[in-house]
């Protein structure tokens, strides 16, 4: 019997714990997103790119935590990578309890299981329960024109994974930031904004910033 993992559950549309804004209560603050560097220091420019992109799209508060070391339990020695699903659990266990999402940022290669591959390298992964996500800049540098190009890819990945944390499945619309990466970082270069349908879902969830304008030039 095969157990459906969190990535598969997310792809099947089983995520969706983001609450409408009205459910926060009149006095409640916007959801807190904690950017959690993992491992070697994440460059300030990458943190700024990610936080800026999140703030452009989402009605949330963003803060950066002190770096955490990468857990040895997540290291997959056979491929020299870190298993993303174990990093997700680590972020929930070690992160701030008041965070709506603990978003881990790292430069090491990360992976998960994607049939038929036991260990599939990825840009990022978000949990079904919406409490954590993780993204890696490792693959963002592949065939990048320069450091700025890689940072833009990294920022788009952050927005994409946070979208999953707010209940969004992959979008079938080409060019939408929630479109499936299809196993290549190159797809991020064709994605510049949320499509109308995705914006409507985020608005219904109460997390789309009013008048949100994409920071990613076409």
mmCIF file of C-alpha atoms in Angstrom:
data_model
loop_
_atom_site.group_PDB
_atom_site.id
_atom_site.type_symbol
_atom_site.label_atom_id
_atom_site.label_comp_id
_atom_site.label_asym_id
_atom_site.label_seq_id
_atom_site.Cartn_x
_atom_site.Cartn_y
_atom_site.Cartn_z
ATOM 1 C CA UNK A 1 0.000 0.000 0.000
ATOM 2 C CA UNK A 2 1.386 3.366 -1.003
ATOM 3 C CA UNK A 3 0.938 6.261 1.412
ATOM 4 C CA UNK A 4 0.164 9.621 -0.217
ATOM 5 C CA UNK A 5 2.855 12.093 0.822
ATOM 6 C CA UNK A 6 2.351 15.747 1.513
ATOM 7 C CA UNK A 7 3.549 16.857 -1.925
ATOM 8 C CA UNK A 8 1.051 14.571 -3.629
ATOM 9 C CA UNK A 9 -1.731 15.672 -1.299
ATOM 10 C CA UNK A 10 -0.941 19.277 -2.126
ATOM 11 C CA UNK A 11 -1.041 18.541 -5.845
ATOM 12 C CA UNK A 12 -4.430 16.868 -5.424
ATOM 13 C CA UNK A 13 -5.877 20.013 -3.901
ATOM 14 C CA UNK A 14 -6.137 18.819 -0.301
ATOM 15 C CA UNK A 15 -4.548 21.962 1.115
ATOM 16 C CA UNK A 16 -6.521 24.976 2.205
ATOM 17 C CA UNK A 17 -6.293 26.107 5.800
ATOM 18 C CA UNK A 18 -5.936 29.808 5.108
ATOM 19 C CA UNK A 19 -8.707 31.692 6.884
ATOM 20 C CA UNK A 20 -10.668 34.560 5.324
ATOM 21 C CA UNK A 21 -9.703 37.973 6.669
ATOM 22 C CA UNK A 22 -13.043 38.249 8.488
ATOM 23 C CA UNK A 23 -12.151 35.181 10.521
ATOM 24 C CA UNK A 24 -9.159 36.956 12.061
ATOM 25 C CA UNK A 25 -11.407 39.279 14.004
ATOM 26 C CA UNK A 26 -11.538 43.053 13.797
ATOM 27 C CA UNK A 27 -8.530 43.572 16.023
ATOM 28 C CA UNK A 28 -6.377 40.717 14.707
ATOM 29 C CA UNK A 29 -3.086 41.449 12.981
ATOM 30 C CA UNK A 30 -2.265 40.206 9.520
ATOM 31 C CA UNK A 31 -0.721 36.703 9.364
ATOM 32 C CA UNK A 32 2.952 36.533 10.304
ATOM 33 C CA UNK A 33 5.405 35.063 7.803
ATOM 34 C CA UNK A 34 8.819 34.285 9.287
ATOM 35 C CA UNK A 35 11.731 34.003 6.872
ATOM 36 C CA UNK A 36 14.061 31.464 8.427
ATOM 37 C CA UNK A 37 17.591 31.206 6.973
ATOM 38 C CA UNK A 38 18.885 27.637 7.147
ATOM 39 C CA UNK A 39 22.567 26.765 7.045
ATOM 40 C CA UNK A 40 25.138 29.154 5.636
ATOM 41 C CA UNK A 41 24.165 32.811 5.776
ATOM 42 C CA UNK A 42 21.595 33.767 3.133
ATOM 43 C CA UNK A 43 22.792 36.945 1.346
ATOM 44 C CA UNK A 44 20.961 40.108 2.358
ATOM 45 C CA UNK A 45 20.036 40.778 -1.271
ATOM 46 C CA UNK A 46 18.220 37.424 -1.473
ATOM 47 C CA UNK A 47 16.350 38.083 1.776
ATOM 48 C CA UNK A 48 15.312 41.494 0.482
ATOM 49 C CA UNK A 49 14.152 40.042 -2.839
ATOM 50 C CA UNK A 50 12.013 37.428 -1.099
ATOM 51 C CA UNK A 51 10.544 39.741 1.534
ATOM 52 C CA UNK A 52 9.828 42.422 -1.064
ATOM 53 C CA UNK A 53 8.004 39.997 -3.371
ATOM 54 C CA UNK A 54 5.922 38.580 -0.524
ATOM 55 C CA UNK A 55 4.972 42.052 0.681
ATOM 56 C CA UNK A 56 3.982 43.070 -2.858
ATOM 57 C CA UNK A 57 1.444 40.267 -3.202
ATOM 58 C CA UNK A 58 0.251 39.261 0.258
ATOM 59 C CA UNK A 59 -1.483 41.088 3.111
ATOM 60 C CA UNK A 60 0.910 39.729 5.708
ATOM 61 C CA UNK A 61 3.612 40.762 8.142
ATOM 62 C CA UNK A 62 7.138 39.589 7.274
ATOM 63 C CA UNK A 63 10.074 39.228 9.628
ATOM 64 C CA UNK A 64 13.493 37.576 9.355
ATOM 65 C CA UNK A 65 14.649 35.188 12.088
ATOM 66 C CA UNK A 66 18.186 34.463 13.217
ATOM 67 C CA UNK A 67 19.770 31.659 11.124
ATOM 68 C CA UNK A 68 19.318 28.034 12.143
ATOM 69 C CA UNK A 69 21.707 25.214 11.347
ATOM 70 C CA UNK A 70 20.644 22.519 8.924
ATOM 71 C CA UNK A 71 19.554 19.377 10.814
ATOM 72 C CA UNK A 72 21.722 16.313 10.245
ATOM 73 C CA UNK A 73 18.584 14.184 10.225
ATOM 74 C CA UNK A 74 17.496 15.831 6.961
ATOM 75 C CA UNK A 75 20.751 15.128 5.094
ATOM 76 C CA UNK A 76 20.504 12.501 2.349
ATOM 77 C CA UNK A 77 24.090 11.336 2.025
ATOM 78 C CA UNK A 78 23.448 9.218 -1.068
ATOM 79 C CA UNK A 79 22.812 12.348 -3.142
ATOM 80 C CA UNK A 80 24.406 15.015 -0.978
ATOM 81 C CA UNK A 81 21.077 16.801 -0.570
ATOM 82 C CA UNK A 82 18.680 17.720 2.209
ATOM 83 C CA UNK A 83 15.229 16.173 2.270
ATOM 84 C CA UNK A 84 12.689 18.975 2.070
ATOM 85 C CA UNK A 85 9.919 17.224 3.998
ATOM 86 C CA UNK A 86 12.237 16.783 6.980
ATOM 87 C CA UNK A 87 13.180 20.458 6.805
ATOM 88 C CA UNK A 88 9.463 21.327 6.909
ATOM 89 C CA UNK A 89 9.000 19.401 10.144
ATOM 90 C CA UNK A 90 12.144 20.981 11.562
ATOM 91 C CA UNK A 91 10.859 24.469 10.799
ATOM 92 C CA UNK A 92 7.602 23.814 12.642
ATOM 93 C CA UNK A 93 9.402 22.293 15.627
ATOM 94 C CA UNK A 94 12.052 24.999 15.944
ATOM 95 C CA UNK A 95 10.235 28.017 14.562
ATOM 96 C CA UNK A 96 8.082 30.691 16.125
ATOM 97 C CA UNK A 97 4.750 29.375 17.322
ATOM 98 C CA UNK A 98 2.942 32.585 16.377
ATOM 99 C CA UNK A 99 3.967 32.289 12.721
ATOM 100 C CA UNK A 100 1.299 31.558 10.141
ATOM 101 C CA UNK A 101 4.098 30.166 7.969
ATOM 102 C CA UNK A 102 7.741 29.433 8.748
ATOM 103 C CA UNK A 103 9.441 29.850 5.375
ATOM 104 C CA UNK A 104 12.894 28.305 5.300
ATOM 105 C CA UNK A 105 15.510 29.743 2.930
ATOM 106 C CA UNK A 106 18.679 27.863 2.080
ATOM 107 C CA UNK A 107 21.438 27.632 -0.503
ATOM 108 C CA UNK A 108 21.837 23.847 -0.315
ATOM 109 C CA UNK A 109 20.168 21.497 -2.769
ATOM 110 C CA UNK A 110 16.877 20.058 -1.510
ATOM 111 C CA UNK A 111 14.761 17.149 -2.690
ATOM 112 C CA UNK A 112 11.657 15.088 -2.095
ATOM 113 C CA UNK A 113 10.037 11.944 -3.462
ATOM 114 C CA UNK A 114 8.171 12.350 -6.740
ATOM 115 C CA UNK A 115 7.036 9.170 -8.453
ATOM 116 C CA UNK A 116 8.779 7.401 -10.021
ATOM 117 C CA UNK A 117 11.819 9.110 -8.467
ATOM 118 C CA UNK A 118 12.807 8.350 -4.905
ATOM 119 C CA UNK A 119 14.857 11.546 -4.655
ATOM 120 C CA UNK A 120 13.856 14.454 -6.912
ATOM 121 C CA UNK A 121 15.652 17.796 -6.737
ATOM 122 C CA UNK A 122 13.283 20.745 -6.260
ATOM 123 C CA UNK A 123 13.167 24.521 -5.907
ATOM 124 C CA UNK A 124 10.766 24.445 -2.974
ATOM 125 C CA UNK A 125 8.064 22.620 -1.052
ATOM 126 C CA UNK A 126 5.194 23.682 1.212
ATOM 127 C CA UNK A 127 3.349 21.647 3.817
ATOM 128 C CA UNK A 128 -0.231 20.512 3.563
ATOM 129 C CA UNK A 129 -1.097 22.052 6.932
ATOM 130 C CA UNK A 130 0.198 25.441 5.800
ATOM 131 C CA UNK A 131 2.568 25.860 8.732
ATOM 132 C CA UNK A 132 5.872 25.705 6.858
ATOM 133 C CA UNK A 133 7.586 25.899 3.498
ATOM 134 C CA UNK A 134 11.166 25.700 2.304
ATOM 135 C CA UNK A 135 12.954 26.994 -0.790
ATOM 136 C CA UNK A 136 16.465 26.681 -2.121
ATOM 137 C CA UNK A 137 18.492 29.069 -4.253
ATOM 138 C CA UNK A 138 20.674 26.168 -5.446
ATOM 139 C CA UNK A 139 18.805 25.547 -8.718
ATOM 140 C CA UNK A 140 17.942 29.214 -9.221
ATOM 141 C CA UNK A 141 21.492 29.797 -10.438
ATOM 142 C CA UNK A 142 21.267 27.245 -13.252
ATOM 143 C CA UNK A 143 21.661 29.052 -16.577
ATOM 144 C CA UNK A 144 20.932 32.349 -14.826
ATOM 145 C CA UNK A 145 22.138 35.465 -16.648
ATOM 146 C CA UNK A 146 23.506 36.995 -13.462
ATOM 147 C CA UNK A 147 22.988 37.161 -9.694
ATOM 148 C CA UNK A 148 19.934 39.417 -10.041
ATOM 149 C CA UNK A 149 18.291 36.909 -12.379
ATOM 150 C CA UNK A 150 18.833 34.142 -9.813
ATOM 151 C CA UNK A 151 17.388 36.346 -7.048
ATOM 152 C CA UNK A 152 14.233 36.987 -9.070
ATOM 153 C CA UNK A 153 13.778 33.245 -9.550
ATOM 154 C CA UNK A 154 14.260 32.719 -5.822
ATOM 155 C CA UNK A 155 11.681 35.400 -4.994
ATOM 156 C CA UNK A 156 9.152 33.880 -7.406
ATOM 157 C CA UNK A 157 9.681 30.499 -5.760
ATOM 158 C CA UNK A 158 8.936 32.048 -2.369
ATOM 159 C CA UNK A 159 5.675 33.557 -3.638
ATOM 160 C CA UNK A 160 4.737 30.217 -5.230
ATOM 161 C CA UNK A 161 5.352 28.184 -2.070
ATOM 162 C CA UNK A 162 3.551 30.707 0.113
ATOM 163 C CA UNK A 163 0.630 30.432 -2.283
ATOM 164 C CA UNK A 164 0.526 26.706 -1.507
ATOM 165 C CA UNK A 165 0.579 27.494 2.209
ATOM 166 C CA UNK A 166 -2.517 29.644 1.673
ATOM 167 C CA UNK A 167 -4.341 26.776 -0.004
ATOM 168 C CA UNK A 168 -3.557 27.175 -3.692
ATOM 169 C CA UNK A 169 -2.986 24.170 -5.934
ATOM 170 C CA UNK A 170 -0.913 24.436 -9.113
ATOM 171 C CA UNK A 171 -2.564 26.658 -11.709
ATOM 172 C CA UNK A 172 -3.074 25.445 -15.312
ATOM 173 C CA UNK A 173 -2.664 28.978 -16.693
ATOM 174 C CA UNK A 174 0.704 29.522 -18.384
ATOM 175 C CA UNK A 175 2.508 32.544 -16.975
ATOM 176 C CA UNK A 176 0.821 32.358 -13.571
ATOM 177 C CA UNK A 177 3.288 32.190 -10.673
ATOM 178 C CA UNK A 178 1.298 29.221 -9.335
ATOM 179 C CA UNK A 179 1.907 27.228 -12.532
ATOM 180 C CA UNK A 180 3.679 23.902 -12.019
ATOM 181 C CA UNK A 181 7.448 24.205 -12.390
ATOM 182 C CA UNK A 182 7.441 20.978 -14.458
ATOM 183 C CA UNK A 183 10.842 19.987 -13.156
ATOM 184 C CA UNK A 184 12.760 22.988 -14.468
ATOM 185 C CA UNK A 185 13.812 26.340 -13.036
ATOM 186 C CA UNK A 186 13.429 27.806 -16.537
ATOM 187 C CA UNK A 187 9.635 27.909 -16.144
ATOM 188 C CA UNK A 188 10.034 30.685 -13.556
ATOM 189 C CA UNK A 189 11.349 32.948 -16.317
ATOM 190 C CA UNK A 190 7.935 32.895 -18.019
ATOM 191 C CA UNK A 191 5.938 33.571 -14.824
ATOM 192 C CA UNK A 192 5.401 37.192 -13.798
ATOM 193 C CA UNK A 193 2.113 37.525 -11.908
ATOM 194 C CA UNK A 194 -0.878 35.663 -10.506
ATOM 195 C CA UNK A 195 -3.566 35.044 -13.105
ATOM 196 C CA UNK A 196 -7.098 36.409 -12.548
ATOM 197 C CA UNK A 197 -8.404 33.094 -11.193
ATOM 198 C CA UNK A 198 -5.558 32.773 -8.705
ATOM 199 C CA UNK A 199 -5.995 36.365 -7.558
ATOM 200 C CA UNK A 200 -9.678 35.655 -6.989
ATOM 201 C CA UNK A 201 -8.860 32.659 -4.794
ATOM 202 C CA UNK A 202 -6.358 34.657 -2.760
ATOM 203 C CA UNK A 203 -8.867 37.472 -2.371
ATOM 204 C CA UNK A 204 -11.475 34.990 -1.139
ATOM 205 C CA UNK A 205 -8.928 33.669 1.378
ATOM 206 C CA UNK A 206 -8.325 37.238 2.567
ATOM 207 C CA UNK A 207 -4.576 37.216 1.905
ATOM 208 C CA UNK A 208 -4.149 39.137 -1.363
ATOM 209 C CA UNK A 209 -2.856 42.639 -0.756
ATOM 210 C CA UNK A 210 -5.328 45.262 -1.921
ATOM 211 C CA UNK A 211 -4.128 46.704 -5.216
ATOM 212 C CA UNK A 212 -1.299 44.154 -5.392
ATOM 213 C CA UNK A 213 1.085 44.912 -8.243
ATOM 214 C CA UNK A 214 3.645 42.357 -9.337
ATOM 215 C CA UNK A 215 7.282 43.376 -8.780
ATOM 216 C CA UNK A 216 8.355 41.116 -11.627
ATOM 217 C CA UNK A 217 8.672 42.987 -14.905
ATOM 218 C CA UNK A 218 7.470 41.193 -18.021
#
